[in-house]
Amino acid sequence: CLLMPLSCTSPPRTSRFFSPKTPESFASLMIRVRRCGGGLHDWPGKPGFELENHGAADEYVHVWTRAEGKKRAGCRPAEKKRGGKGMIADQTLRMAADRRNLLVGAACSPHLIAREPEYAQTLAREFNCLVAENCMKAAYVQPERGRFDFGPADRLVAFAEENRMRVRGHTLVWHNQMPEWMKTAGFSREEALGVMRDHIRGVLAHFKGRVFCWDVVNEALADGGGWRMKSPWFQMIGPDYVEAAFRFAREADPDVLLFYNDYGMDQPGSKADECYRMVRDFLDRGVPIDGVGFQYHLGVENHLDRSACAANVRRFRELGLAVHFTEMDMGIRKPITDELRSQQASEYANRVGIALDAGVSALVFWGFTDKYSWVPSFTKGEYDEPLLFDSSYRPKPAWKAVFDALAS
């Protein structure tokens, strides 16, 4: 290819030719190419290229010039995959979000990225942001005191960088998935503060400049409001452990964005009010905090009032804080029917509408394929199919609803 250093090109079975006279704008078009040697690469669209009209779930999208349209030696044509018929290359969540200057992301596993090509390809194609589902939590990165293991997390960050994706860090301080030494050693208050400080410093120093924001503290509030008093951190340090964590994080990295993250704040209520009071107090007293994460783990039956929920989120924005929806999924109670799948799609569109109305800057799903979701296990099989792609990586009605809401 004369204009791009592609290692292979391949003439399509069907194609569209884009020129400046057509409605599609080359300035906004990124073209995805899978090289013969492997790896996905994005390039800006330019006049003079043809684009194969594969479906949204296709493995390859090939690009070539009219002058270089012949098949090269050693290259094979793209294989057609199921699903997403009749969609062009910019019909992805990533492209729709990019046009809005919005992050759309997914929780993911570095082990699955390495093991399943289709998992990695779908993740890179559809999302411009990712978060570690587990491998950045304390139990994984500091399994023994003073011994950090960043191997899996480093692989995840490298994947993000290769595919021009931003990384949310999750999480520094949480009452779950702590290593045993951290929660059972019987530390005094001062010792526990030292353990927390050293953990935060070690993690933030390692990922400095590569992770743009961190959930500094996760789920410190009780479901009905007030503090989660059974948290090991609360019991060792007291309620000011949350403030201490944010101060330690800012000392460790002056530039990274610092978030508080929690569930159960999706609608107006006591927990959302408690969180609002906490972060407003932090801002009044100069405690460093940049944003709040709303998890949005909800079932299909949890219909949300769009206006009320947007107002609930907007009050945090009016404090000058960024807001991310950080862990979205929506399980369907069994037995699952097409009608319930359609309802799921409608509710997903409603949640995206809430985010857009309130000025939310990132939408992150807790996974992206029903093949790998925590929901069936957590609900003991009562709920399933919570995500945007089915177990075969085919886009579901929920995917189309989210895409349409972002693209409208």
mmCIF file of C-alpha atoms in Angstrom:
data_model
loop_
_atom_site.group_PDB
_atom_site.id
_atom_site.type_symbol
_atom_site.label_atom_id
_atom_site.label_comp_id
_atom_site.label_asym_id
_atom_site.label_seq_id
_atom_site.Cartn_x
_atom_site.Cartn_y
_atom_site.Cartn_z
ATOM 1 C CA CYS A 1 0.000 0.000 0.000
ATOM 2 C CA LEU A 2 1.492 3.322 -1.034
ATOM 3 C CA LEU A 3 -0.047 5.467 1.694
ATOM 4 C CA MET A 4 -0.003 3.162 4.716
ATOM 5 C CA PRO A 5 2.650 0.667 5.864
ATOM 6 C CA LEU A 6 0.321 -2.324 5.852
ATOM 7 C CA SER A 7 1.836 -5.766 5.760
ATOM 8 C CA CYS A 8 -1.078 -7.167 3.758
ATOM 9 C CA THR A 9 -4.061 -6.103 1.752
ATOM 10 C CA SER A 10 -6.856 -8.143 0.300
ATOM 11 C CA PRO A 11 -9.533 -7.381 -2.292
ATOM 12 C CA PRO A 12 -13.037 -7.770 -0.853
ATOM 13 C CA ARG A 13 -16.063 -9.638 -1.969
ATOM 14 C CA THR A 14 -18.166 -6.499 -1.443
ATOM 15 C CA SER A 15 -16.953 -2.978 -0.909
ATOM 16 C CA ARG A 16 -17.875 0.673 -0.818
ATOM 17 C CA PHE A 17 -15.731 3.448 -2.233
ATOM 18 C CA PHE A 18 -15.597 6.612 -0.131
ATOM 19 C CA SER A 19 -14.844 9.955 -1.744
ATOM 20 C CA PRO A 20 -15.123 13.535 -0.477
ATOM 21 C CA LYS A 21 -18.495 13.800 -2.227
ATOM 22 C CA THR A 22 -20.076 11.050 -0.146
ATOM 23 C CA PRO A 23 -21.770 11.797 3.195
ATOM 24 C CA GLU A 24 -19.116 9.953 5.216
ATOM 25 C CA SER A 25 -16.355 12.254 6.421
ATOM 26 C CA PHE A 26 -12.819 10.970 6.116
ATOM 27 C CA ALA A 27 -11.784 13.319 8.881
ATOM 28 C CA SER A 28 -13.868 11.299 11.361
ATOM 29 C CA LEU A 29 -13.271 7.835 9.939
ATOM 30 C CA MET A 30 -10.762 5.479 11.490
ATOM 31 C CA ILE A 31 -10.152 2.311 9.512
ATOM 32 C CA ARG A 32 -9.243 -0.891 11.303
ATOM 33 C CA VAL A 33 -6.754 -3.248 9.683
ATOM 34 C CA ARG A 34 -5.624 -6.653 10.804
ATOM 35 C CA ARG A 35 -2.151 -7.348 9.469
ATOM 36 C CA CYS A 36 -1.233 -10.774 8.152
ATOM 37 C CA GLY A 37 1.246 -11.164 10.998
ATOM 38 C CA GLY A 38 -1.471 -10.432 13.562
ATOM 39 C CA GLY A 39 -2.471 -7.353 15.526
ATOM 40 C CA LEU A 40 -5.177 -4.750 14.974
ATOM 41 C CA HIS A 41 -4.183 -1.304 13.725
ATOM 42 C CA ASP A 42 -6.264 1.844 13.254
ATOM 43 C CA TRP A 43 -5.533 4.460 10.608
ATOM 44 C CA PRO A 44 -7.207 7.761 9.676
ATOM 45 C CA GLY A 45 -9.418 7.483 6.594
ATOM 46 C CA LYS A 46 -8.129 9.253 3.495
ATOM 47 C CA PRO A 47 -9.621 9.876 0.054
ATOM 48 C CA GLY A 48 -8.633 7.175 -2.379
ATOM 49 C CA PHE A 49 -9.261 4.203 -0.119
ATOM 50 C CA GLU A 50 -11.899 1.544 -0.419
ATOM 51 C CA LEU A 51 -13.366 -0.052 2.680
ATOM 52 C CA GLU A 52 -14.739 -3.560 2.851
ATOM 53 C CA ASN A 53 -18.316 -3.575 4.075
ATOM 54 C CA HIS A 54 -18.076 -6.289 6.695
ATOM 55 C CA GLY A 55 -20.446 -6.602 9.623
ATOM 56 C CA ALA A 56 -19.781 -5.149 13.058
ATOM 57 C CA ALA A 57 -18.650 -8.496 14.435
ATOM 58 C CA ASP A 58 -16.222 -9.264 11.587
ATOM 59 C CA GLU A 59 -12.659 -10.098 12.406
ATOM 60 C CA TYR A 60 -11.004 -8.042 9.674
ATOM 61 C CA VAL A 61 -11.661 -4.752 7.951
ATOM 62 C CA HIS A 62 -9.263 -4.327 5.030
ATOM 63 C CA VAL A 63 -8.243 -1.064 3.430
ATOM 64 C CA TRP A 64 -6.345 -0.472 0.211
ATOM 65 C CA THR A 65 -5.853 2.064 -2.569
ATOM 66 C CA ARG A 66 -7.207 1.620 -6.074
ATOM 67 C CA ALA A 67 -3.622 1.420 -7.298
ATOM 68 C CA GLU A 68 -2.781 -1.323 -4.797
ATOM 69 C CA GLY A 69 -5.998 -3.337 -4.933
ATOM 70 C CA LYS A 70 -4.433 -6.665 -5.856
ATOM 71 C CA LYS A 71 -3.906 -9.458 -3.355
ATOM 72 C CA ARG A 72 -0.342 -9.808 -2.134
ATOM 73 C CA ALA A 73 1.544 -13.050 -1.822
ATOM 74 C CA GLY A 74 1.018 -14.901 1.431
ATOM 75 C CA CYS A 75 -2.117 -13.007 2.440
ATOM 76 C CA ARG A 76 -5.526 -14.559 2.874
ATOM 77 C CA PRO A 77 -8.933 -12.926 2.419
ATOM 78 C CA ALA A 78 -10.842 -11.917 5.499
ATOM 79 C CA GLU A 79 -13.074 -14.547 7.043
ATOM 80 C CA LYS A 80 -16.698 -13.570 7.429
ATOM 81 C CA LYS A 81 -18.104 -13.885 10.950
ATOM 82 C CA ARG A 82 -21.668 -14.152 12.182
ATOM 83 C CA GLY A 83 -23.758 -11.190 13.265
ATOM 84 C CA GLY A 84 -23.790 -7.476 12.548
ATOM 85 C CA LYS A 85 -24.941 -7.777 8.928
ATOM 86 C CA GLY A 86 -24.840 -4.705 6.736
ATOM 87 C CA MET A 87 -22.807 -2.482 9.081
ATOM 88 C CA ILE A 88 -19.828 -0.404 8.022
ATOM 89 C CA ALA A 89 -16.559 -0.056 9.884
ATOM 90 C CA ASP A 90 -17.440 3.050 11.877
ATOM 91 C CA GLN A 91 -20.533 1.410 13.380
ATOM 92 C CA THR A 92 -18.880 0.543 16.659
ATOM 93 C CA LEU A 93 -19.446 1.840 20.152
ATOM 94 C CA ARG A 94 -15.933 3.216 20.064
ATOM 95 C CA MET A 95 -16.546 5.320 16.983
ATOM 96 C CA ALA A 96 -19.877 6.617 18.284
ATOM 97 C CA ALA A 97 -18.296 7.548 21.622
ATOM 98 C CA ASP A 98 -15.281 9.182 19.988
ATOM 99 C CA ARG A 99 -17.577 11.547 18.110
ATOM 100 C CA ARG A 100 -18.959 12.700 21.470
ATOM 101 C CA ASN A 101 -15.511 12.923 23.131
ATOM 102 C CA LEU A 102 -16.807 10.244 25.477
ATOM 103 C CA LEU A 103 -15.044 7.206 26.902
ATOM 104 C CA VAL A 104 -16.786 3.861 26.485
ATOM 105 C CA GLY A 105 -15.051 1.018 28.236
ATOM 106 C CA ALA A 106 -15.247 -2.495 29.600
ATOM 107 C CA ALA A 107 -13.809 -4.493 32.455
ATOM 108 C CA CYS A 108 -11.581 -7.241 31.126
ATOM 109 C CA SER A 109 -9.017 -9.922 31.891
ATOM 110 C CA PRO A 110 -5.443 -10.056 30.549
ATOM 111 C CA HIS A 111 -5.629 -13.856 30.587
ATOM 112 C CA LEU A 112 -8.641 -13.854 28.255
ATOM 113 C CA ILE A 113 -6.993 -11.287 25.992
ATOM 114 C CA ALA A 114 -4.042 -13.633 25.576
ATOM 115 C CA ARG A 115 -6.120 -16.805 25.284
ATOM 116 C CA GLU A 116 -9.025 -15.822 23.034
ATOM 117 C CA PRO A 117 -8.341 -13.769 19.892
ATOM 118 C CA GLU A 118 -12.024 -12.943 19.420
ATOM 119 C CA TYR A 119 -12.212 -11.597 22.978
ATOM 120 C CA ALA A 120 -9.244 -9.295 22.326
ATOM 121 C CA GLN A 121 -10.500 -8.210 18.902
ATOM 122 C CA THR A 122 -13.987 -7.345 20.146
ATOM 123 C CA LEU A 123 -12.583 -5.414 23.092
ATOM 124 C CA ALA A 124 -10.204 -3.359 20.940
ATOM 125 C CA ARG A 125 -12.768 -2.738 18.205
ATOM 126 C CA GLU A 126 -15.654 -1.610 20.403
ATOM 127 C CA PHE A 127 -14.067 0.282 23.306
ATOM 128 C CA ASN A 128 -11.662 3.181 23.776
ATOM 129 C CA CYS A 129 -11.166 2.540 27.494
ATOM 130 C CA LEU A 130 -10.644 -0.495 29.692
ATOM 131 C CA VAL A 131 -10.466 -1.381 33.363
ATOM 132 C CA ALA A 132 -8.971 -4.415 35.051
ATOM 133 C CA GLU A 133 -11.720 -6.639 36.370
ATOM 134 C CA ASN A 134 -9.415 -8.034 39.068
ATOM 135 C CA CYS A 135 -5.701 -7.805 38.408
ATOM 136 C CA MET A 136 -5.145 -4.303 39.842
ATOM 137 C CA LYS A 137 -6.793 -5.088 43.184
ATOM 138 C CA ALA A 138 -4.617 -5.369 46.280
ATOM 139 C CA ALA A 139 -4.823 -9.163 46.573
ATOM 140 C CA TYR A 140 -3.256 -9.479 43.116
ATOM 141 C CA VAL A 141 -0.683 -6.684 43.026
ATOM 142 C CA GLN A 142 0.691 -7.100 46.576
ATOM 143 C CA PRO A 143 0.066 -10.712 47.615
ATOM 144 C CA GLU A 144 2.826 -10.478 50.240
ATOM 145 C CA ARG A 145 3.820 -7.414 52.176
ATOM 146 C CA GLY A 146 6.360 -5.438 50.207
ATOM 147 C CA ARG A 147 6.281 -7.796 47.201
ATOM 148 C CA PHE A 148 4.411 -6.321 44.252
ATOM 149 C CA ASP A 149 3.392 -8.374 41.227
ATOM 150 C CA PHE A 150 2.362 -6.189 38.308
ATOM 151 C CA GLY A 151 2.757 -8.803 35.563
ATOM 152 C CA PRO A 152 -0.923 -9.323 34.571
ATOM 153 C CA ALA A 153 -1.758 -5.645 35.046
ATOM 154 C CA ASP A 154 1.231 -4.630 32.909
ATOM 155 C CA ARG A 155 0.008 -6.875 30.112
ATOM 156 C CA LEU A 156 -3.409 -5.245 30.293
ATOM 157 C CA VAL A 157 -1.947 -1.738 30.120
ATOM 158 C CA ALA A 158 0.299 -2.748 27.205
ATOM 159 C CA PHE A 159 -2.765 -4.036 25.318
ATOM 160 C CA ALA A 160 -4.522 -0.730 25.957
ATOM 161 C CA GLU A 161 -1.557 1.267 24.704
ATOM 162 C CA GLU A 162 -1.226 -0.887 21.585
ATOM 163 C CA ASN A 163 -4.869 -0.216 20.782
ATOM 164 C CA ARG A 164 -4.995 3.450 21.805
ATOM 165 C CA MET A 165 -7.266 2.813 24.769
ATOM 166 C CA ARG A 166 -7.257 4.707 28.058
ATOM 167 C CA VAL A 167 -7.011 2.811 31.355
ATOM 168 C CA ARG A 168 -9.086 3.327 34.507
ATOM 169 C CA GLY A 169 -7.367 2.031 37.612
ATOM 170 C CA HIS A 170 -9.495 -0.132 39.898
ATOM 171 C CA THR A 171 -9.036 -0.144 42.865
ATOM 172 C CA LEU A 172 -6.557 0.992 45.545
ATOM 173 C CA VAL A 173 -8.526 0.620 48.797
ATOM 174 C CA TRP A 174 -11.449 -1.781 49.194
ATOM 175 C CA HIS A 175 -12.795 -4.066 51.903
ATOM 176 C CA ASN A 176 -12.881 -7.035 49.468
ATOM 177 C CA GLN A 177 -10.074 -8.814 47.635
ATOM 178 C CA MET A 178 -7.461 -7.725 50.155
ATOM 179 C CA PRO A 179 -4.528 -10.072 50.691
ATOM 180 C CA GLU A 180 -4.788 -12.049 53.915
ATOM 181 C CA TRP A 181 -1.704 -10.397 55.405
ATOM 182 C CA MET A 182 -3.299 -6.983 54.945
ATOM 183 C CA LYS A 183 -6.613 -7.685 56.668
ATOM 184 C CA THR A 184 -5.760 -10.228 59.378
ATOM 185 C CA ALA A 185 -2.424 -9.046 60.829
ATOM 186 C CA GLY A 186 -4.054 -6.980 63.580
ATOM 187 C CA PHE A 187 -2.301 -3.723 62.682
ATOM 188 C CA SER A 188 -2.580 -0.721 64.941
ATOM 189 C CA ARG A 189 -4.073 2.448 63.459
ATOM 190 C CA GLU A 190 -0.647 3.915 62.653
ATOM 191 C CA GLU A 191 0.595 0.627 61.195
ATOM 192 C CA ALA A 192 -2.525 0.320 59.034
ATOM 193 C CA LEU A 193 -2.066 3.866 57.745
ATOM 194 C CA GLY A 194 1.509 2.965 56.829
ATOM 195 C CA VAL A 195 0.378 -0.178 55.016
ATOM 196 C CA MET A 196 -2.193 1.820 53.064
ATOM 197 C CA ARG A 197 0.294 4.575 52.211
ATOM 198 C CA ASP A 198 2.947 2.123 51.021
ATOM 199 C CA HIS A 199 0.442 0.213 48.883
ATOM 200 C CA ILE A 200 -0.903 3.352 47.233
ATOM 201 C CA ARG A 201 2.577 4.737 46.631
ATOM 202 C CA GLY A 202 3.832 1.486 45.148
ATOM 203 C CA VAL A 203 0.926 1.075 42.740
ATOM 204 C CA LEU A 204 0.701 4.694 41.610
ATOM 205 C CA ALA A 205 4.444 4.996 41.108
ATOM 206 C CA HIS A 206 4.424 1.908 38.893
ATOM 207 C CA PHE A 207 1.565 3.081 36.663
ATOM 208 C CA LYS A 208 2.318 6.806 36.683
ATOM 209 C CA GLY A 209 1.472 8.335 33.311
ATOM 210 C CA ARG A 210 -0.131 5.136 31.996
ATOM 211 C CA VAL A 211 -3.391 5.069 33.999
ATOM 212 C CA PHE A 212 -5.410 8.272 33.723
ATOM 213 C CA CYS A 213 -7.633 7.841 36.789
ATOM 214 C CA TRP A 214 -7.971 5.614 39.844
ATOM 215 C CA ASP A 215 -10.859 4.452 41.979
ATOM 216 C CA VAL A 216 -8.979 5.355 45.149
ATOM 217 C CA VAL A 217 -11.605 4.031 47.543
ATOM 218 C CA ASN A 218 -14.339 1.583 46.596
ATOM 219 C CA GLU A 219 -17.611 1.026 48.462
ATOM 220 C CA ALA A 220 -16.858 2.706 51.783
ATOM 221 C CA LEU A 221 -20.517 3.584 52.417
ATOM 222 C CA ALA A 222 -23.190 1.293 53.837
ATOM 223 C CA ASP A 223 -26.259 0.506 51.765
ATOM 224 C CA GLY A 224 -28.542 2.654 53.906
ATOM 225 C CA GLY A 225 -26.059 5.490 54.294
ATOM 226 C CA GLY A 226 -23.298 6.004 56.836
ATOM 227 C CA TRP A 227 -20.005 4.117 56.883
ATOM 228 C CA ARG A 228 -19.465 0.450 56.076
ATOM 229 C CA MET A 229 -18.269 -0.337 59.585
ATOM 230 C CA LYS A 230 -17.298 -3.955 58.886
ATOM 231 C CA SER A 231 -14.614 -2.883 56.439
ATOM 232 C CA PRO A 232 -11.174 -3.920 57.745
ATOM 233 C CA TRP A 233 -9.936 -0.424 56.906
ATOM 234 C CA PHE A 234 -12.688 1.201 58.977
ATOM 235 C CA GLN A 235 -11.993 -1.134 61.885
ATOM 236 C CA MET A 236 -8.225 -0.588 61.803
ATOM 237 C CA ILE A 237 -8.173 3.168 61.123
ATOM 238 C CA GLY A 238 -11.641 4.653 61.558
ATOM 239 C CA PRO A 239 -13.798 6.697 59.169
ATOM 240 C CA ASP A 240 -10.934 9.020 58.206
ATOM 241 C CA TYR A 241 -9.278 6.175 56.265
ATOM 242 C CA VAL A 242 -11.107 7.408 53.149
ATOM 243 C CA GLU A 243 -9.668 10.899 53.459
ATOM 244 C CA ALA A 244 -6.218 9.476 54.203
ATOM 245 C CA ALA A 245 -6.331 7.317 51.072
ATOM 246 C CA PHE A 246 -7.068 10.313 48.839
ATOM 247 C CA ARG A 247 -4.299 12.361 50.432
ATOM 248 C CA PHE A 248 -1.799 9.518 50.012
ATOM 249 C CA ALA A 249 -2.843 9.118 46.378
ATOM 250 C CA ARG A 250 -2.360 12.802 45.573
ATOM 251 C CA GLU A 251 1.067 12.767 47.221
ATOM 252 C CA ALA A 252 2.015 9.749 45.117
ATOM 253 C CA ASP A 253 0.806 11.191 41.800
ATOM 254 C CA PRO A 254 -0.092 14.885 41.469
ATOM 255 C CA ASP A 255 -1.562 14.402 37.985
ATOM 256 C CA VAL A 256 -3.781 11.303 38.054
ATOM 257 C CA LEU A 257 -7.539 11.771 38.542
ATOM 258 C CA LEU A 258 -8.828 10.473 41.878
ATOM 259 C CA PHE A 259 -12.312 8.912 42.115
ATOM 260 C CA TYR A 260 -14.587 7.582 44.814
ATOM 261 C CA ASN A 261 -16.579 4.597 43.469
ATOM 262 C CA ASP A 262 -19.729 2.923 44.814
ATOM 263 C CA TYR A 263 -22.966 1.116 43.952
ATOM 264 C CA GLY A 264 -26.532 1.888 44.995
ATOM 265 C CA MET A 265 -26.291 5.592 44.097
ATOM 266 C CA ASP A 266 -27.979 5.215 40.708
ATOM 267 C CA GLN A 267 -31.211 6.810 41.943
ATOM 268 C CA PRO A 268 -31.853 9.617 44.434
ATOM 269 C CA GLY A 269 -31.754 8.190 47.935
ATOM 270 C CA SER A 270 -29.937 7.960 51.239
ATOM 271 C CA LYS A 271 -26.713 6.447 49.882
ATOM 272 C CA ALA A 272 -26.406 8.978 47.066
ATOM 273 C CA ASP A 273 -27.088 11.753 49.590
ATOM 274 C CA GLU A 274 -24.422 10.382 51.944
ATOM 275 C CA CYS A 275 -21.880 10.268 49.129
ATOM 276 C CA TYR A 276 -22.755 13.822 48.105
ATOM 277 C CA ARG A 277 -22.236 15.072 51.663
ATOM 278 C CA MET A 278 -18.902 13.238 51.883
ATOM 279 C CA VAL A 279 -17.410 14.594 48.667
ATOM 280 C CA ARG A 280 -18.729 18.111 49.278
ATOM 281 C CA ASP A 281 -17.074 18.034 52.693
ATOM 282 C CA PHE A 282 -13.841 16.822 51.076
ATOM 283 C CA LEU A 283 -13.914 19.707 48.618
ATOM 284 C CA ASP A 284 -14.676 22.237 51.358
ATOM 285 C CA ARG A 285 -11.680 21.023 53.391
ATOM 286 C CA GLY A 286 -9.261 20.630 50.497
ATOM 287 C CA VAL A 287 -9.192 16.837 50.432
ATOM 288 C CA PRO A 288 -8.088 15.939 46.878
ATOM 289 C CA ILE A 289 -10.853 14.314 44.855
ATOM 290 C CA ASP A 290 -11.623 14.685 41.158
ATOM 291 C CA GLY A 291 -14.608 12.466 40.464
ATOM 292 C CA VAL A 292 -17.256 9.986 41.523
ATOM 293 C CA GLY A 293 -17.985 6.616 39.974
ATOM 294 C CA PHE A 294 -21.570 5.307 39.852
ATOM 295 C CA GLN A 295 -21.430 1.545 39.356
ATOM 296 C CA TYR A 296 -24.898 0.883 37.903
ATOM 297 C CA HIS A 297 -25.199 -2.845 38.635
ATOM 298 C CA LEU A 298 -28.939 -3.200 38.085
ATOM 299 C CA GLY A 299 -31.391 -5.811 36.808
ATOM 300 C CA VAL A 300 -33.733 -5.306 33.867
ATOM 301 C CA GLU A 301 -36.652 -4.840 36.245
ATOM 302 C CA ASN A 302 -35.016 -1.740 37.778
ATOM 303 C CA HIS A 303 -36.529 0.957 35.603
ATOM 304 C CA LEU A 304 -34.979 4.356 36.273
ATOM 305 C CA ASP A 305 -36.638 7.740 35.967
ATOM 306 C CA ARG A 306 -34.364 9.472 33.470
ATOM 307 C CA SER A 307 -34.998 13.012 34.667
ATOM 308 C CA ALA A 308 -34.619 12.242 38.388
ATOM 309 C CA CYS A 309 -31.503 10.133 37.906
ATOM 310 C CA ALA A 310 -29.855 12.742 35.680
ATOM 311 C CA ALA A 311 -30.538 15.390 38.332
ATOM 312 C CA ASN A 312 -29.024 13.108 40.973
ATOM 313 C CA VAL A 313 -25.823 12.810 38.932
ATOM 314 C CA ARG A 314 -25.790 16.437 37.844
ATOM 315 C CA ARG A 315 -25.487 17.748 41.408
ATOM 316 C CA PHE A 316 -22.090 16.019 41.653
ATOM 317 C CA ARG A 317 -21.062 17.604 38.362
ATOM 318 C CA GLU A 318 -22.097 20.992 39.729
ATOM 319 C CA LEU A 319 -19.495 20.565 42.485
ATOM 320 C CA GLY A 320 -16.880 20.518 39.724
ATOM 321 C CA LEU A 321 -16.401 16.746 39.844
ATOM 322 C CA ALA A 322 -16.206 14.380 36.904
ATOM 323 C CA VAL A 323 -18.693 11.492 36.917
ATOM 324 C CA HIS A 324 -18.161 8.075 35.375
ATOM 325 C CA PHE A 325 -20.616 5.180 35.144
ATOM 326 C CA THR A 326 -18.105 2.526 36.063
ATOM 327 C CA GLU A 327 -19.541 -1.003 36.242
ATOM 328 C CA MET A 328 -22.676 -1.200 34.144
ATOM 329 C CA ASP A 329 -24.423 -4.491 33.590
ATOM 330 C CA MET A 330 -28.052 -5.562 33.550
ATOM 331 C CA GLY A 331 -28.929 -9.162 34.338
ATOM 332 C CA ILE A 332 -32.162 -10.730 33.097
ATOM 333 C CA ARG A 333 -34.057 -12.954 35.495
ATOM 334 C CA LYS A 334 -34.628 -16.472 34.159
ATOM 335 C CA PRO A 335 -36.467 -17.733 32.199
ATOM 336 C CA ILE A 336 -35.130 -15.335 29.574
ATOM 337 C CA THR A 337 -37.364 -14.370 26.637
ATOM 338 C CA ASP A 338 -36.952 -12.151 23.577
ATOM 339 C CA GLU A 339 -39.349 -9.715 25.201
ATOM 340 C CA LEU A 340 -37.022 -9.397 28.190
ATOM 341 C CA ARG A 341 -34.042 -8.919 25.876
ATOM 342 C CA SER A 342 -35.919 -6.070 24.210
ATOM 343 C CA GLN A 343 -36.679 -4.603 27.618
ATOM 344 C CA GLN A 344 -32.986 -4.854 28.473
ATOM 345 C CA ALA A 345 -32.131 -2.936 25.317
ATOM 346 C CA SER A 346 -34.609 -0.199 26.210
ATOM 347 C CA GLU A 347 -33.240 0.110 29.739
ATOM 348 C CA TYR A 348 -29.653 0.282 28.493
ATOM 349 C CA ALA A 349 -30.649 3.118 26.163
ATOM 350 C CA ASN A 350 -32.275 4.858 29.140
ATOM 351 C CA ARG A 351 -29.064 4.604 31.184
ATOM 352 C CA VAL A 352 -27.011 6.046 28.339
ATOM 353 C CA GLY A 353 -29.568 8.841 28.098
ATOM 354 C CA ILE A 354 -29.114 9.590 31.813
ATOM 355 C CA ALA A 355 -25.355 9.766 31.293
ATOM 356 C CA LEU A 356 -25.627 12.091 28.304
ATOM 357 C CA ASP A 357 -28.166 14.344 30.026
ATOM 358 C CA ALA A 358 -25.955 14.677 33.115
ATOM 359 C CA GLY A 359 -22.592 15.199 31.399
ATOM 360 C CA VAL A 360 -21.043 11.862 32.370
ATOM 361 C CA SER A 361 -17.633 11.529 30.702
ATOM 362 C CA ALA A 362 -17.135 7.740 30.760
ATOM 363 C CA LEU A 363 -19.450 4.746 30.363
ATOM 364 C CA VAL A 364 -17.783 1.523 31.493
ATOM 365 C CA PHE A 365 -19.471 -1.882 31.329
ATOM 366 C CA TRP A 366 -18.521 -4.643 33.755
ATOM 367 C CA GLY A 367 -17.513 -6.948 30.941
ATOM 368 C CA PHE A 368 -18.801 -7.056 27.394
ATOM 369 C CA THR A 369 -19.650 -10.676 26.539
ATOM 370 C CA ASP A 370 -22.152 -12.897 28.335
ATOM 371 C CA LYS A 371 -19.560 -15.656 28.028
ATOM 372 C CA TYR A 372 -17.657 -14.079 30.913
ATOM 373 C CA SER A 373 -19.761 -12.270 33.491
ATOM 374 C CA TRP A 374 -19.867 -12.374 37.258
ATOM 375 C CA VAL A 375 -23.678 -12.034 37.307
ATOM 376 C CA PRO A 376 -24.737 -15.725 36.979
ATOM 377 C CA SER A 377 -22.351 -16.790 39.728
ATOM 378 C CA PHE A 378 -23.156 -13.881 42.042
ATOM 379 C CA THR A 379 -26.917 -14.410 41.672
ATOM 380 C CA LYS A 380 -26.593 -18.213 41.961
ATOM 381 C CA GLY A 381 -27.966 -18.659 38.454
ATOM 382 C CA GLU A 382 -31.056 -16.498 38.938
ATOM 383 C CA TYR A 383 -29.881 -13.880 36.400
ATOM 384 C CA ASP A 384 -27.928 -14.145 33.144
ATOM 385 C CA GLU A 385 -27.168 -12.382 29.830
ATOM 386 C CA PRO A 386 -26.262 -9.023 31.393
ATOM 387 C CA LEU A 387 -23.934 -7.593 28.735
ATOM 388 C CA LEU A 388 -23.892 -6.216 25.181
ATOM 389 C CA PHE A 389 -22.503 -9.242 23.303
ATOM 390 C CA ASP A 390 -23.724 -12.813 23.572
ATOM 391 C CA SER A 391 -21.514 -15.793 24.397
ATOM 392 C CA SER A 392 -20.468 -16.042 20.723
ATOM 393 C CA TYR A 393 -19.480 -12.348 20.587
ATOM 394 C CA ARG A 394 -22.510 -11.421 18.494
ATOM 395 C CA PRO A 395 -23.962 -7.959 19.227
ATOM 396 C CA LYS A 396 -27.297 -8.165 21.058
ATOM 397 C CA PRO A 397 -30.266 -5.785 20.925
ATOM 398 C CA ALA A 398 -28.669 -4.118 23.966
ATOM 399 C CA TRP A 399 -25.586 -3.301 21.864
ATOM 400 C CA LYS A 400 -27.732 -1.676 19.166
ATOM 401 C CA ALA A 401 -29.638 0.341 21.762
ATOM 402 C CA VAL A 402 -26.424 1.682 23.279
ATOM 403 C CA PHE A 403 -24.963 2.411 19.840
ATOM 404 C CA ASP A 404 -28.103 4.215 18.705
ATOM 405 C CA ALA A 405 -28.206 6.277 21.906
ATOM 406 C CA LEU A 406 -24.579 7.330 21.440
ATOM 407 C CA ALA A 407 -24.932 7.955 17.708
ATOM 408 C CA SER A 408 -28.202 9.904 17.837
#
